[in-house]
Amino acid sequence: MKKIVAITLTTASLMAGSLIQDAKNVGLTPIPSSQTQLLKLIDNPKNPITKAKVKLGEKLYMDPRLSRSGLISCNTCHNLMEGGDDGVGPSTGHMWRHNPHHLNAPTVYNAVFFGSQFWDGRAKDLEAQAQGPTLAHPEMAATKQHIVDVVTSMPEYVKEFKKAYGENVKITFSKITDTIANFERILVTPAPYDAFLNGYKEALTPKQKKGLKTFIQIGCASCHNGVALGGEMNVINVAATYKYMNVGDFKGNKNGMVKVPTLRNITQTAPYFHNGMIWNLKDAIKEMGRIQLGMKVSDKQAESIKDFFGSLTGKKPYLRMPMLPASTSKTPKPNLN
Ligand code: HEC
Ligand code: HEC
């Protein structure tokens, strides 16, 4: 856990140049503007990003036939047309079942930057993560065999796997989930905030700059830092207990640590907190101040931080609606039970 430090800003630091420096000093890091540098950050040497994999991964991400019911795709709960999440409190999957721990679906946008995946950090990367939801009963409720059968039943998918991995590819469950993860690696959303930290001093409005200052000054960046403004494990209930802690049984990992959610696109990812119990962003900011920093964040400060959060809404990668291959007589039939 990083030590919580209160940063006192000097008059000089109120100018944009030093605000950039102050931000960097507390570990806030922009998405690099150079494509080569960005690629280094998002690539996985064990599953290198290629056009063919990304294109196929996108289709698999969108294909509800991977689920038992034939109705639920990754995109059902991580909707890329909005914030990369589902906008409901407890995530809801197969047969309308809620997540058994009342967990809210986090966004997949920028998840590539996280040190670990899931609220308790139990998966180390996107490749490891993608295996979970397909099989989880309250989510897609499929089996490994079902998923392999669905994909191999459609010649177009088989052809695309060959194109992505070579003629002799063996289409296994992990090959399929690795391909989905490959697609997720490109889901990064550069925002005005990045342009600012990369040196364009006018990329933020005066109000947003003020909000960033407040965010740094009161100590929010002690946990929300790095490229994702989150993504690492940290403690909750530092100074007081989260007021909805008793909704669901989630208590973090075995050491009580919780994955700090990213603040990128935060204006698009309500409801907030692990159990999705807070809908209003200002309330979430105030609750953070109370439980994590032991301070009362005033209405004015919360408003100002919210202004800053507006600068974290990024440009989503351009996606063209992919056309999925038609089912064949071999494609497993949907099972609604
Ligand atoms: C029924 C809704 C649902 C479906 C379908 C679903 N997810 Fe999720 N996803 C969740 C929930 C809920 C969590 C958090 C669960 C936890 O922490 O235990 C999550 C977590 C994640 C995370 C981790 C993000 C983070 O901040 O830690 C990623 C990445 C992700 N899902 C990708 C996927 C992919 C890829 C698929 C399709 C193969 C998928 N999800 C299908 C609900 C869903
Ligand atoms: C000690 C570490 C720490 C500090 C300091 C901290 N946070 Fe958080 N923040 C977290 C963790 C951990 C969560 C997830 C809590 C949960 O869901 O149970 C979180 C969640 C959030 C969320 C909800 C995100 C979502 O998608 O659900 C927002 C918004 C937020 N923090 C903003 C802030 C602001 C603003 C400050 C400063 C006032 C701040 N945080 C200070 C660790 C911290």
XYZ file of C-alpha atoms and ligand atoms in Angstrom:
423
model
C 0.000 0.000 0.000
C 1.217 3.465 -0.838
C 1.496 5.930 2.018
C -1.133 8.621 1.983
C 0.579 11.932 1.563
C -1.004 15.352 1.724
C 0.556 17.611 -0.822
C 0.740 21.290 -0.096
C 0.741 23.348 -3.243
C 2.833 26.470 -3.427
C 1.680 29.555 -5.280
C 4.063 28.803 -8.105
C 2.510 25.399 -8.617
C -0.803 27.006 -9.395
C 0.532 27.660 -12.865
C -0.098 24.981 -15.474
C 3.536 23.974 -15.949
C 4.005 23.188 -12.321
C 0.585 21.563 -12.099
C 1.829 19.066 -14.665
C 4.919 18.563 -12.512
C 2.807 18.180 -9.355
C 0.679 15.571 -11.114
C 3.747 13.633 -12.196
C 5.220 13.893 -8.702
C 2.236 12.030 -7.258
C 2.485 9.305 -9.888
C -0.141 10.465 -12.389
C 1.015 9.237 -15.791
C -0.514 10.033 -19.188
C -1.273 7.601 -21.972
C 1.764 8.256 -24.174
C 1.071 10.253 -27.326
C 3.599 8.145 -29.248
C 2.040 5.011 -30.767
C 5.287 3.072 -30.334
C 5.425 3.863 -26.629
C 1.746 3.051 -26.226
C 2.177 -0.294 -27.947
C 4.954 -1.164 -25.505
C 2.591 -0.471 -22.617
C -0.391 -2.447 -23.884
C 1.250 -5.408 -25.602
C 1.807 -8.817 -24.040
C 4.900 -10.568 -25.438
C 3.158 -13.905 -24.815
C 0.097 -12.818 -26.812
C 1.341 -10.085 -29.172
C -1.267 -7.770 -30.651
C -1.921 -8.393 -34.345
C -4.639 -7.046 -36.644
C -5.995 -10.532 -37.356
C -6.288 -11.403 -33.647
C -7.900 -8.097 -32.745
C -10.456 -8.422 -35.528
C -11.356 -11.966 -34.515
C -11.269 -11.101 -30.808
C -13.753 -8.327 -31.395
C -16.212 -10.754 -32.996
C -15.849 -13.236 -30.151
C -16.290 -10.419 -27.633
C -19.581 -9.513 -29.307
C -20.844 -13.062 -29.947
C -23.613 -14.103 -27.503
C -23.495 -17.679 -28.797
C -20.482 -18.266 -26.567
C -22.890 -18.198 -23.614
C -25.136 -21.061 -22.545
C -28.301 -19.134 -23.356
C -26.987 -17.721 -26.604
C -28.041 -14.321 -25.269
C -25.102 -12.982 -23.302
C -21.852 -11.699 -24.738
C -18.973 -9.897 -23.044
C -20.544 -6.764 -24.485
C -23.789 -7.377 -22.558
C -22.067 -6.438 -19.314
C -19.153 -4.459 -20.745
C -20.939 -2.373 -23.335
C -18.389 -0.673 -25.568
C -21.018 1.693 -26.935
C -20.985 3.489 -23.598
C -18.570 3.272 -20.682
C -17.479 -0.359 -21.132
C -19.722 -1.475 -18.267
C -23.423 -2.284 -17.882
C -24.886 0.580 -15.913
C -26.738 -1.645 -13.456
C -26.024 -2.161 -9.753
C -25.251 -5.847 -9.301
C -24.108 -7.338 -12.590
C -26.836 -9.552 -14.071
C -26.184 -12.622 -16.213
C -27.498 -16.066 -17.066
C -31.181 -16.456 -16.152
C -31.260 -12.934 -14.790
C -29.072 -13.982 -11.863
C -27.276 -11.268 -9.977
C -23.636 -11.565 -9.142
C -23.661 -13.623 -5.913
C -21.479 -11.026 -4.165
C -23.541 -8.124 -5.514
C -20.535 -7.025 -7.564
C -20.824 -4.313 -10.166
C -19.259 -4.862 -13.588
C -16.129 -2.721 -13.922
C -15.249 -1.126 -17.243
C -13.069 -2.964 -19.753
C -11.839 0.299 -21.246
C -8.217 0.800 -20.158
C -8.247 -2.454 -18.135
C -5.040 -3.279 -20.024
C -3.269 -0.799 -17.741
C -4.332 -2.523 -14.491
C -1.773 -4.385 -12.383
C -4.403 -7.051 -11.747
C -7.978 -7.842 -12.773
C -11.257 -8.332 -10.825
C -12.290 -6.469 -7.672
C -10.119 -8.794 -5.590
C -7.257 -8.757 -8.106
C -7.344 -12.525 -8.579
C -6.319 -12.550 -12.263
C -2.925 -11.211 -13.242
C -3.782 -10.054 -16.756
C -6.533 -9.864 -19.372
C -5.660 -13.312 -20.732
C -6.136 -14.886 -17.299
C -9.247 -12.798 -16.661
C -11.119 -13.693 -19.846
C -11.440 -17.341 -18.834
C -13.599 -16.489 -15.812
C -16.831 -14.920 -17.099
C -17.471 -17.401 -19.902
C -17.739 -20.221 -17.374
C -19.107 -18.369 -14.341
C -22.660 -19.441 -13.700
C -24.156 -16.042 -12.956
C -22.451 -14.680 -16.075
C -22.289 -16.634 -19.351
C -22.659 -20.090 -17.751
C -20.945 -21.949 -20.584
C -18.436 -24.815 -20.487
C -15.047 -24.924 -22.198
C -16.404 -27.589 -24.535
C -19.472 -25.499 -25.426
C -17.286 -22.557 -26.378
C -14.907 -24.632 -28.487
C -17.888 -26.347 -30.154
C -19.554 -23.035 -30.982
C -16.434 -21.573 -32.541
C -15.388 -24.678 -34.481
C -18.926 -25.189 -35.801
C -18.559 -22.130 -38.031
C -16.087 -22.414 -40.935
C -15.654 -18.650 -41.046
C -14.338 -18.624 -37.472
C -12.013 -21.551 -38.214
C -10.666 -19.680 -41.212
C -10.048 -16.583 -39.145
C -8.233 -18.584 -36.447
C -5.963 -19.989 -39.150
C -5.329 -16.507 -40.459
C -4.491 -15.259 -36.962
C -2.375 -18.176 -35.710
C -1.350 -20.232 -38.765
C -2.763 -23.265 -40.562
C -2.014 -25.713 -37.745
C -3.758 -23.779 -35.011
C -5.544 -25.836 -32.396
C -8.708 -23.975 -31.412
C -8.806 -24.490 -27.664
C -10.689 -22.684 -24.928
C -7.597 -20.710 -23.941
C -6.832 -19.785 -27.547
C -10.344 -18.341 -27.766
C -10.097 -16.370 -24.523
C -6.569 -15.180 -25.405
C -7.976 -13.824 -28.655
C -10.683 -11.919 -26.782
C -7.992 -10.541 -24.453
C -5.950 -9.461 -27.463
C -8.883 -7.349 -28.598
C -9.314 -5.890 -25.090
C -5.691 -4.707 -25.191
C -6.537 -2.029 -27.744
C -9.427 -0.608 -25.696
C -7.610 2.501 -24.511
C -9.172 5.944 -24.432
C -6.818 8.950 -24.546
C -8.464 12.021 -23.038
C -7.846 15.777 -22.726
C -6.153 14.930 -19.407
C -3.470 12.981 -21.300
C -2.915 15.817 -23.738
C -2.458 18.111 -20.727
C 0.076 15.856 -18.998
C 1.812 15.432 -22.350
C 2.410 19.178 -22.370
C -0.595 20.812 -24.062
C -1.334 23.285 -21.309
C -4.615 24.423 -22.809
C -6.076 20.917 -23.060
C -7.814 21.375 -19.692
C -10.281 24.150 -18.909
C -9.440 26.399 -15.931
C -12.134 24.561 -13.926
C -10.640 21.171 -14.770
C -7.180 22.365 -13.755
C -8.579 23.552 -10.452
C -10.225 20.172 -9.943
C -7.003 18.330 -10.702
C -5.268 20.516 -8.143
C -7.862 19.656 -5.509
C -7.629 15.961 -6.399
C -3.857 16.032 -5.840
C -3.993 18.338 -2.839
C -6.396 16.285 -0.729
C -4.613 13.008 -1.455
C -6.865 11.153 -3.919
C -3.867 10.409 -6.129
C -2.207 8.410 -3.365
C -4.329 5.477 -4.593
C -5.719 6.651 -7.928
C -2.444 7.014 -9.806
C -0.499 5.455 -12.673
C -1.809 5.461 -16.238
C -5.236 4.158 -15.168
C -5.646 6.418 -12.110
C -6.201 3.107 -10.353
C -5.675 -0.531 -11.214
C -3.568 -1.585 -8.224
C -4.663 -3.181 -4.968
C -5.253 -1.007 -1.946
C -7.162 -1.011 1.337
C -10.682 0.283 1.854
C -12.332 1.646 4.972
C -9.062 3.358 5.976
C -10.708 6.018 8.142
C -14.353 4.898 8.278
C -16.520 2.092 6.925
C -18.135 2.429 3.501
C -21.800 3.080 4.201
C -23.042 0.206 1.995
C -20.361 -2.288 3.066
C -23.089 -4.719 4.161
C -24.676 -4.933 0.695
C -23.231 -8.181 -0.679
C -20.494 -10.072 1.113
C -17.461 -8.683 -0.685
C -14.625 -7.871 1.696
C -11.690 -7.671 -0.723
C -8.988 -10.316 -1.097
C -7.645 -12.339 1.810
C -5.747 -9.292 3.061
C -8.780 -7.040 2.719
C -7.326 -5.339 -0.357
C -9.563 -4.102 -3.165
C -8.618 -3.257 -6.731
C -8.677 0.514 -7.031
C -11.063 1.208 -9.939
C -9.870 3.358 -12.806
C -11.219 6.894 -12.892
C -10.958 7.094 -16.680
C -14.422 7.614 -18.245
C -15.818 7.744 -14.705
C -18.634 10.073 -15.787
C -19.901 7.199 -17.970
C -19.613 4.285 -15.542
C -22.231 4.835 -12.827
C -23.194 3.201 -10.534
C -20.061 3.271 -8.397
C -18.225 1.169 -5.800
C -17.804 -2.608 -5.861
C -21.485 -3.207 -5.181
C -22.762 -0.398 -7.414
C -24.665 1.259 -4.590
C -23.759 4.886 -5.311
C -25.234 6.491 -8.418
C -24.159 10.052 -8.003
C -20.544 10.921 -8.770
C -20.359 13.720 -6.219
C -21.635 11.347 -3.536
C -18.951 8.826 -4.539
C -16.255 11.506 -4.251
C -17.490 12.581 -0.812
C -17.750 8.989 0.409
C -14.143 8.390 -0.739
C -12.977 11.425 1.247
C -14.785 10.167 4.324
C -13.731 6.509 4.253
C -10.282 6.707 2.626
C -8.918 10.055 3.758
C -10.876 10.722 6.948
C -11.977 14.129 5.746
C -15.142 15.937 4.849
C -14.975 16.822 1.171
C -17.059 19.970 0.762
C -19.707 20.316 -1.894
C -17.478 22.806 -3.675
C -14.460 20.490 -3.631
C -16.567 17.574 -4.868
C -17.930 19.717 -7.695
C -14.418 20.761 -8.625
C -13.096 17.178 -8.658
C -16.086 16.230 -10.769
C -15.097 18.975 -13.227
C -11.651 17.408 -13.407
C -13.195 13.957 -13.981
C -14.782 15.397 -17.128
C -11.274 15.626 -18.591
C -10.855 11.862 -18.138
C -13.589 11.024 -20.637
C -11.553 9.664 -23.506
C -11.831 8.985 -27.181
C -12.958 5.380 -27.687
C -11.313 3.327 -30.424
C -13.324 3.442 -33.608
C -15.201 0.156 -33.941
C -17.228 -0.851 -36.945
C -20.096 -3.225 -36.082
C -18.608 -6.647 -36.873
C -20.678 -9.169 -38.816
C -20.694 -12.561 -37.104
C -20.605 -15.832 -39.038
C -23.917 -17.663 -39.436
C -24.616 -20.657 -37.180
C -24.476 -24.085 -38.825
C -26.259 -27.350 -38.062
C -23.300 -28.193 -35.803
C -23.596 -25.052 -33.665
C -24.830 -26.000 -30.158
C -28.410 -24.894 -29.527
C -29.101 -22.235 -26.891
C -29.993 -23.546 -23.467
C -32.170 -21.184 -21.473
C -31.940 -23.155 -18.245
C -23.024 -11.073 -16.580
C -22.149 -9.939 -16.731
C -20.743 -10.157 -17.257
C -20.351 -10.778 -18.418
C -21.215 -11.478 -19.437
C -18.931 -10.604 -18.511
N -18.479 -9.902 -17.438
Fe -16.601 -9.215 -17.172
N -17.075 -8.703 -15.276
C -18.322 -8.757 -14.715
C -18.216 -8.543 -13.286
C -19.370 -8.529 -12.295
C -16.846 -8.349 -13.008
C -16.227 -8.185 -11.627
C -16.222 -9.572 -11.008
C -15.273 -9.766 -9.852
O -14.477 -8.889 -9.555
O -15.333 -10.852 -9.243
C -16.154 -8.430 -14.297
C -14.792 -8.231 -14.472
C -14.182 -8.145 -15.705
C -12.858 -7.620 -15.959
C -11.915 -7.067 -14.916
C -11.941 -5.580 -14.906
C -11.380 -5.018 -13.626
O -11.500 -3.806 -13.429
O -10.853 -5.760 -12.805
C -12.622 -7.747 -17.303
C -11.371 -7.334 -18.054
C -13.791 -8.387 -17.876
N -14.725 -8.591 -16.886
C -13.902 -8.797 -19.197
C -14.921 -9.634 -19.635
C -14.889 -10.411 -20.884
C -13.735 -10.429 -21.860
C -16.076 -11.073 -20.968
C -16.516 -12.059 -22.031
C -15.683 -13.232 -22.165
C -16.848 -10.689 -19.780
N -16.103 -9.867 -19.003
C -18.154 -11.087 -19.551
C -19.497 -8.990 -15.409
C -19.537 -9.638 -16.621
C -6.530 4.626 0.216
C -6.759 4.533 -1.221
C -7.763 5.484 -1.856
C -7.858 6.858 -1.729
C -6.988 7.781 -0.896
C -8.946 7.259 -2.575
N -9.496 6.187 -3.201
Fe -11.077 6.216 -4.480
N -11.141 4.198 -4.415
C -10.247 3.367 -3.760
C -10.766 2.019 -3.750
C -10.072 0.795 -3.149
C -12.007 2.056 -4.407
C -13.007 0.905 -4.573
C -13.879 0.894 -3.331
C -15.003 -0.103 -3.399
O -15.621 -0.190 -4.455
O -15.265 -0.779 -2.421
C -12.192 3.440 -4.829
C -13.298 3.907 -5.563
C -13.455 5.196 -6.035
C -14.503 5.641 -6.904
C -15.592 4.763 -7.508
C -15.081 4.187 -8.810
C -15.966 3.138 -9.434
O -15.849 2.930 -10.642
O -16.750 2.486 -8.740
C -14.317 6.986 -7.131
C -15.157 7.902 -7.989
C -13.159 7.367 -6.364
N -12.648 6.253 -5.723
C -12.654 8.647 -6.288
C -11.758 9.041 -5.296
C -11.509 10.429 -4.941
C -12.144 11.630 -5.593
C -10.618 10.397 -3.913
C -10.115 11.560 -3.103
C -11.171 12.273 -2.378
C -10.278 9.006 -3.660
N -11.006 8.225 -4.512
C -9.384 8.573 -2.719
C -9.060 3.775 -3.174
C -8.808 5.077 -2.788
